[in-house]
mmCIF file of C-alpha atoms in Angstrom:
data_model
loop_
_atom_site.group_PDB
_atom_site.id
_atom_site.type_symbol
_atom_site.label_atom_id
_atom_site.label_comp_id
_atom_site.label_asym_id
_atom_site.label_seq_id
_atom_site.Cartn_x
_atom_site.Cartn_y
_atom_site.Cartn_z
ATOM 1 C CA MET A 1 -87.938 62.534 -20.632
ATOM 2 C CA ARG A 2 -86.343 63.072 -17.284
ATOM 3 C CA HIS A 3 -82.541 63.224 -17.094
ATOM 4 C CA ARG A 4 -80.778 60.379 -15.230
ATOM 5 C CA PRO A 5 -79.404 61.758 -12.040
ATOM 6 C CA ILE A 6 -75.650 61.689 -11.598
ATOM 7 C CA ALA A 7 -74.758 61.656 -7.899
ATOM 8 C CA LEU A 8 -71.452 62.454 -6.356
ATOM 9 C CA ASP A 9 -68.975 60.347 -4.283
ATOM 10 C CA ALA A 10 -67.852 61.542 -1.138
ATOM 11 C CA ASP A 11 -64.460 62.349 -2.309
ATOM 12 C CA ASP A 12 -66.032 64.710 -4.911
ATOM 13 C CA VAL A 13 -67.409 66.946 -2.326
ATOM 14 C CA GLN A 14 -65.111 69.868 -1.435
ATOM 15 C CA VAL A 15 -64.877 71.075 2.108
ATOM 16 C CA ARG A 16 -63.642 74.389 3.160
ATOM 17 C CA ILE A 17 -62.964 75.188 6.805
ATOM 18 C CA ARG A 18 -63.000 78.580 8.556
ATOM 19 C CA GLY A 19 -61.824 78.800 12.194
ATOM 20 C CA GLY A 20 -60.566 76.121 14.224
ATOM 21 C CA GLY A 21 -61.876 73.015 16.056
ATOM 22 C CA VAL A 22 -63.148 71.172 13.085
ATOM 23 C CA ARG A 23 -62.190 67.404 13.344
ATOM 24 C CA ALA A 24 -61.217 65.148 10.483
ATOM 25 C CA ALA A 25 -64.347 63.051 11.394
ATOM 26 C CA ASP A 26 -66.537 66.189 10.889
ATOM 27 C CA VAL A 27 -64.970 66.623 7.451
ATOM 28 C CA ARG A 28 -65.759 63.015 6.440
ATOM 29 C CA ARG A 29 -69.302 63.257 7.915
ATOM 30 C CA ALA A 30 -69.967 66.379 5.805
ATOM 31 C CA ARG A 31 -68.630 64.802 2.593
ATOM 32 C CA HIS A 32 -70.816 61.665 2.932
ATOM 33 C CA THR A 33 -73.779 63.652 4.070
ATOM 34 C CA VAL A 34 -73.831 65.814 1.123
ATOM 35 C CA ALA A 35 -72.836 63.009 -1.408
ATOM 36 C CA ASP A 36 -75.695 60.779 -0.255
ATOM 37 C CA LEU A 37 -78.206 63.557 -0.710
ATOM 38 C CA THR A 38 -77.145 64.389 -4.201
ATOM 39 C CA ARG A 39 -78.906 61.223 -5.358
ATOM 40 C CA LEU A 40 -82.187 63.126 -4.838
ATOM 41 C CA ALA A 41 -81.307 65.746 -7.512
ATOM 42 C CA HIS A 42 -83.464 65.926 -10.649
ATOM 43 C CA GLU A 43 -80.605 66.510 -12.991
ATOM 44 C CA PRO A 44 -76.807 65.700 -12.971
ATOM 45 C CA VAL A 45 -74.908 67.145 -10.176
ATOM 46 C CA LEU A 46 -71.776 68.856 -11.342
ATOM 47 C CA GLY A 47 -70.339 69.666 -7.945
ATOM 48 C CA ALA A 48 -70.847 70.299 -4.311
ATOM 49 C CA THR A 49 -69.042 72.442 -1.750
ATOM 50 C CA VAL A 50 -69.395 72.427 2.144
ATOM 51 C CA LYS A 51 -68.141 75.186 4.413
ATOM 52 C CA LEU A 52 -67.623 74.387 7.999
ATOM 53 C CA ALA A 53 -67.057 77.452 10.264
ATOM 54 C CA ALA A 54 -66.852 78.664 13.699
ATOM 55 C CA THR A 55 -68.631 82.061 14.116
ATOM 56 C CA PRO A 56 -67.921 84.284 17.135
ATOM 57 C CA GLN A 57 -70.843 84.969 19.356
ATOM 58 C CA VAL A 58 -71.327 87.001 22.546
ATOM 59 C CA ALA A 59 -71.497 83.804 24.657
ATOM 60 C CA GLY A 60 -69.038 81.734 22.739
ATOM 61 C CA GLU A 61 -68.561 80.274 19.253
ATOM 62 C CA ARG A 62 -71.446 78.917 17.058
ATOM 63 C CA ARG A 63 -70.719 76.230 14.580
ATOM 64 C CA THR A 64 -72.038 76.435 11.038
ATOM 65 C CA ALA A 65 -72.316 74.218 8.162
ATOM 66 C CA GLU A 66 -73.249 75.505 4.704
ATOM 67 C CA ALA A 67 -73.600 73.430 1.463
ATOM 68 C CA VAL A 68 -74.009 74.546 -2.202
ATOM 69 C CA VAL A 69 -74.931 71.856 -4.825
ATOM 70 C CA ASP A 70 -74.587 72.581 -8.495
ATOM 71 C CA VAL A 71 -77.473 70.789 -10.054
ATOM 72 C CA GLN A 72 -76.858 71.184 -13.863
ATOM 73 C CA GLY A 73 -75.938 74.920 -13.365
ATOM 74 C CA ARG A 74 -78.733 75.662 -10.716
ATOM 75 C CA LEU A 75 -77.230 76.211 -7.311
ATOM 76 C CA ILE A 76 -79.075 74.701 -4.393
ATOM 77 C CA ARG A 77 -78.053 76.123 -1.006
ATOM 78 C CA ALA A 78 -78.630 75.144 2.604
ATOM 79 C CA ARG A 79 -77.286 76.320 5.844
ATOM 80 C CA ALA A 80 -77.460 75.409 9.477
ATOM 81 C CA GLY A 81 -75.938 76.419 12.772
ATOM 82 C CA ALA A 82 -75.650 74.578 16.111
ATOM 83 C CA GLY A 83 -73.460 74.319 19.205
ATOM 84 C CA SER A 84 -71.215 71.625 17.653
ATOM 85 C CA THR A 85 -69.992 70.960 14.004
ATOM 86 C CA ARG A 86 -71.475 67.538 14.167
ATOM 87 C CA ALA A 87 -74.967 68.866 15.138
ATOM 88 C CA ALA A 88 -74.641 71.612 12.421
ATOM 89 C CA ILE A 89 -73.864 69.022 9.757
ATOM 90 C CA HIS A 90 -76.868 66.923 10.894
ATOM 91 C CA LEU A 91 -79.242 69.873 10.562
ATOM 92 C CA LEU A 92 -77.664 70.891 7.280
ATOM 93 C CA GLY A 93 -78.541 67.397 5.952
ATOM 94 C CA ASP A 94 -82.169 67.832 6.844
ATOM 95 C CA ARG A 95 -82.377 71.308 5.177
ATOM 96 C CA LEU A 96 -80.503 70.215 2.101
ATOM 97 C CA ARG A 97 -82.701 67.242 1.692
ATOM 98 C CA ALA A 98 -85.839 69.413 1.946
ATOM 99 C CA ARG A 99 -84.376 71.923 -0.661
ATOM 100 C CA LEU A 100 -83.301 69.220 -3.117
ATOM 101 C CA LEU A 101 -86.847 67.545 -2.911
ATOM 102 C CA GLU A 102 -88.513 71.031 -3.274
ATOM 103 C CA SER A 103 -86.256 71.802 -6.303
ATOM 104 C CA THR A 104 -87.086 68.424 -7.901
ATOM 105 C CA ARG A 105 -91.001 69.122 -7.383
ATOM 106 C CA ASP A 106 -90.620 72.693 -8.835
ATOM 107 C CA TRP A 107 -88.722 71.414 -11.929
ATOM 108 C CA GLU A 108 -91.232 68.619 -12.640
ATOM 109 C CA ASN A 109 -94.266 71.086 -12.228
ATOM 110 C CA ARG A 110 -92.700 73.641 -14.570
ATOM 111 C CA ARG A 111 -91.871 71.270 -17.487
ATOM 112 C CA GLY A 112 -93.688 72.144 -20.446
ATOM 113 C CA ARG A 113 -95.347 75.315 -18.963
ATOM 114 C CA HIS A 114 -95.004 78.658 -20.518
ATOM 115 C CA PRO A 115 -94.411 81.731 -18.406
ATOM 116 C CA ARG A 116 -97.378 84.002 -17.860
ATOM 117 C CA PRO A 117 -97.399 87.379 -19.658
ATOM 118 C CA PRO A 118 -96.617 90.314 -17.365
ATOM 119 C CA HIS A 119 -99.507 92.304 -16.049
ATOM 120 C CA PRO A 120 -99.836 95.700 -18.041
ATOM 121 C CA ALA A 121 -98.542 98.457 -15.931
ATOM 122 C CA PRO A 122 -101.275 100.905 -14.824
ATOM 123 C CA PRO A 123 -100.976 104.568 -15.442
ATOM 124 C CA ALA A 124 -98.542 106.523 -13.175
ATOM 125 C CA GLY A 125 -101.341 108.240 -11.524
ATOM 126 C CA GLU A 126 -103.154 105.114 -10.637
ATOM 127 C CA ARG A 127 -100.208 103.146 -9.148
ATOM 128 C CA ARG A 128 -100.402 102.392 -5.475
ATOM 129 C CA ILE A 129 -98.115 101.111 -2.586
ATOM 130 C CA VAL A 130 -98.872 97.536 -1.499
ATOM 131 C CA ARG A 131 -97.755 97.123 2.122
ATOM 132 C CA THR A 132 -96.573 93.774 3.481
ATOM 133 C CA CYS A 133 -94.809 92.808 6.746
ATOM 134 C CA THR A 134 -91.942 90.490 7.347
ATOM 135 C CA ALA A 135 -90.934 88.784 10.664
ATOM 136 C CA ALA A 136 -88.039 87.011 9.296
ATOM 137 C CA ARG A 137 -84.996 86.792 11.845
ATOM 138 C CA ALA A 138 -81.595 85.383 10.537
ATOM 139 C CA VAL A 139 -78.000 85.897 10.468
ATOM 140 C CA PRO A 140 -76.757 87.580 7.136
ATOM 141 C CA ASP A 141 -75.542 84.232 5.747
ATOM 142 C CA GLU A 142 -78.845 82.608 6.309
ATOM 143 C CA ALA A 143 -80.639 85.539 4.784
ATOM 144 C CA ALA A 144 -78.441 85.108 1.628
ATOM 145 C CA VAL A 145 -79.456 81.497 1.304
ATOM 146 C CA ASP A 146 -83.075 82.353 1.928
ATOM 147 C CA MET A 147 -82.886 84.983 -0.765
ATOM 148 C CA ASP A 148 -81.420 82.591 -3.297
ATOM 149 C CA ASP A 149 -84.115 79.950 -2.423
ATOM 150 C CA LEU A 150 -86.892 82.467 -3.047
ATOM 151 C CA ASP A 151 -85.097 83.715 -6.204
ATOM 152 C CA TYR A 152 -85.281 87.293 -4.960
ATOM 153 C CA ASP A 153 -82.696 90.008 -5.753
ATOM 154 C CA PHE A 154 -83.017 91.496 -2.209
ATOM 155 C CA LEU A 155 -84.519 90.567 1.129
ATOM 156 C CA LEU A 156 -85.502 92.582 4.185
ATOM 157 C CA PHE A 157 -84.929 90.785 7.470
ATOM 158 C CA THR A 158 -83.943 91.353 11.215
ATOM 159 C CA GLU A 159 -80.512 90.303 12.266
ATOM 160 C CA THR A 160 -80.439 87.774 15.045
ATOM 161 C CA ALA A 161 -77.244 89.008 16.705
ATOM 162 C CA THR A 162 -78.042 92.722 16.700
ATOM 163 C CA GLY A 163 -81.831 92.828 16.545
ATOM 164 C CA GLN A 164 -81.644 95.558 13.859
ATOM 165 C CA ASP A 165 -83.359 95.466 10.594
ATOM 166 C CA SER A 166 -81.172 94.982 7.447
ATOM 167 C CA VAL A 167 -81.472 94.140 3.763
ATOM 168 C CA ILE A 168 -79.149 91.903 1.834
ATOM 169 C CA TYR A 169 -79.029 92.111 -2.041
ATOM 170 C CA ARG A 170 -77.166 90.869 -4.922
ATOM 171 C CA THR A 171 -74.142 92.694 -6.400
ATOM 172 C CA GLY A 172 -71.890 91.973 -9.409
ATOM 173 C CA ASP A 173 -69.581 89.903 -7.321
ATOM 174 C CA GLY A 174 -71.433 88.540 -4.386
ATOM 175 C CA TYR A 175 -73.847 90.052 -1.769
ATOM 176 C CA ARG A 176 -74.008 93.370 -0.014
ATOM 177 C CA LEU A 177 -75.485 93.865 3.485
ATOM 178 C CA ALA A 178 -76.995 97.268 4.382
ATOM 179 C CA GLN A 179 -78.054 97.892 7.987
ATOM 180 C CA LEU A 180 -80.142 100.669 9.722
ATOM 181 C CA ASP A 181 -77.095 101.497 11.987
ATOM 182 C CA PRO A 182 -73.916 99.778 10.894
ATOM 183 C CA ARG A 183 -71.970 98.206 13.583
ATOM 184 C CA PRO A 184 -68.269 97.818 12.423
ATOM 185 C CA ASP A 185 -67.300 96.552 15.797
ATOM 186 C CA LEU A 186 -69.364 93.378 15.394
ATOM 187 C CA PRO A 187 -68.059 90.173 13.681
ATOM 188 C CA ALA A 188 -68.312 90.233 9.867
ATOM 189 C CA PRO A 189 -70.652 87.737 8.105
ATOM 190 C CA THR A 190 -69.182 84.192 7.847
ATOM 191 C CA CYS A 191 -69.645 84.126 4.276
ATOM 192 C CA ALA A 192 -66.724 85.886 2.437
ATOM 193 C CA GLY A 193 -68.938 86.925 -0.423
ATOM 194 C CA ILE A 194 -70.998 89.292 1.844
ATOM 195 C CA SER A 195 -69.641 92.815 2.030
ATOM 196 C CA VAL A 196 -71.225 95.406 4.448
ATOM 197 C CA SER A 197 -72.301 98.913 3.662
ATOM 198 C CA PRO A 198 -70.796 101.505 5.954
ATOM 199 C CA LEU A 199 -73.705 103.921 5.334
ATOM 200 C CA PRO A 200 -76.719 104.120 7.666
ATOM 201 C CA ALA A 201 -80.181 103.881 6.218
ATOM 202 C CA PRO A 202 -81.884 107.281 5.648
ATOM 203 C CA ARG A 203 -84.864 108.231 7.618
ATOM 204 C CA LEU A 204 -87.690 108.843 5.276
ATOM 205 C CA THR A 205 -91.484 108.712 4.881
ATOM 206 C CA ALA A 206 -92.911 106.300 2.332
ATOM 207 C CA GLY A 207 -93.574 109.322 -0.033
ATOM 208 C CA GLN A 208 -90.023 110.412 0.264
ATOM 209 C CA ALA A 209 -88.719 106.872 -0.373
ATOM 210 C CA LEU A 210 -90.945 106.708 -3.452
ATOM 211 C CA ASP A 211 -89.478 109.992 -4.857
ATOM 212 C CA ARG A 212 -86.026 108.715 -4.219
ATOM 213 C CA LEU A 213 -86.861 105.451 -5.997
ATOM 214 C CA GLU A 214 -88.079 107.207 -8.987
ATOM 215 C CA LEU A 215 -85.184 109.736 -8.949
ATOM 216 C CA THR A 216 -82.319 107.272 -8.613
ATOM 217 C CA GLY A 217 -83.903 104.406 -10.798
ATOM 218 C CA PHE A 218 -82.498 101.907 -8.238
ATOM 219 C CA PRO A 219 -84.293 98.597 -7.873
ATOM 220 C CA PHE A 220 -85.223 99.405 -4.296
ATOM 221 C CA VAL A 221 -84.822 101.913 -1.496
ATOM 222 C CA PHE A 222 -83.924 100.735 2.086
ATOM 223 C CA PHE A 223 -84.870 103.243 4.734
ATOM 224 C CA ALA A 224 -85.941 103.756 8.415
ATOM 225 C CA ASP A 225 -89.540 104.804 8.671
ATOM 226 C CA SER A 226 -89.575 108.468 9.915
ATOM 227 C CA ALA A 227 -92.320 107.715 12.221
ATOM 228 C CA THR A 228 -91.570 104.249 13.829
ATOM 229 C CA GLY A 229 -87.725 103.846 13.011
ATOM 230 C CA ALA A 230 -88.514 100.409 11.604
ATOM 231 C CA GLY A 231 -86.620 99.048 8.587
ATOM 232 C CA CYS A 232 -88.528 99.445 5.338
ATOM 233 C CA LEU A 233 -87.863 98.468 1.626
ATOM 234 C CA LEU A 234 -89.706 100.054 -1.165
ATOM 235 C CA TYR A 235 -89.503 98.488 -4.695
ATOM 236 C CA ARG A 236 -91.368 98.324 -8.059
ATOM 237 C CA ARG A 237 -93.671 95.284 -8.420
ATOM 238 C CA ASP A 238 -94.140 93.363 -11.675
ATOM 239 C CA ASP A 239 -97.737 94.538 -11.875
ATOM 240 C CA GLY A 240 -96.642 98.152 -12.010
ATOM 241 C CA ASP A 241 -97.519 99.036 -8.456
ATOM 242 C CA TYR A 242 -95.013 99.607 -5.696
ATOM 243 C CA GLY A 243 -94.286 97.128 -2.835
ATOM 244 C CA LEU A 244 -93.490 98.279 0.688
ATOM 245 C CA VAL A 245 -92.010 95.653 3.043
ATOM 246 C CA THR A 246 -91.729 96.647 6.570
ATOM 247 C CA THR A 247 -90.797 94.916 9.977
ATOM 248 C CA ALA A 248 -93.330 96.954 11.885
ATOM 249 C CA HIS A 249 -96.631 95.393 12.450
ATOM 250 C CA GLU A 250 -99.633 97.499 12.279
ATOM 251 C CA ASP A 251 -102.208 97.602 15.115
#
């Protein structure tokens, strides 16, 4: 039997502001936008928070709006950026609506299903590296939201502001951003929960990265390809093989 959704009132939505220029009307608009969308949740909504921020950019400020909705313990996130706070809230509403509807469909499809048993791991000598390519471009805050939506523990992407390949991953108290060539002179991520590693990525071959993965026992190795300089991420797959994600397209 499906739980009866419990939506929030506008006053129940907490709004946090970072930076200046956010009007009282924008705060009210954010509260009402998110509160109205909580009616789409598949289970009771326990709380919701909206962050409105002004992010420094080379050509000025970029306004961002981020929402986190707690649906019976599951956090549904959405984020949007625009030239004005009002426009960012409007885009945020569209994205949050899509994610809430997607979450509902996923919940309904999974009811009564049992997880598939994991694939048996092949012998060490038969394991192979499966290569995939990503073209994702985002700011770190958006990458963190995308990682949560995909239910990943780490995500390789290209930063919009710097154009360099980076990886974001979960830590015990938030998120960590690792870059090919750290730029401490650039603005920090808007989300306070993202820390930035000061260490540059090592330059390795895929074979060297595999040796490092086995030696350290880490869940992944982020490195710069020794031939192309492109960002790469090597990890263990559930089927026993290794996954190699890169931003470089093969000819």
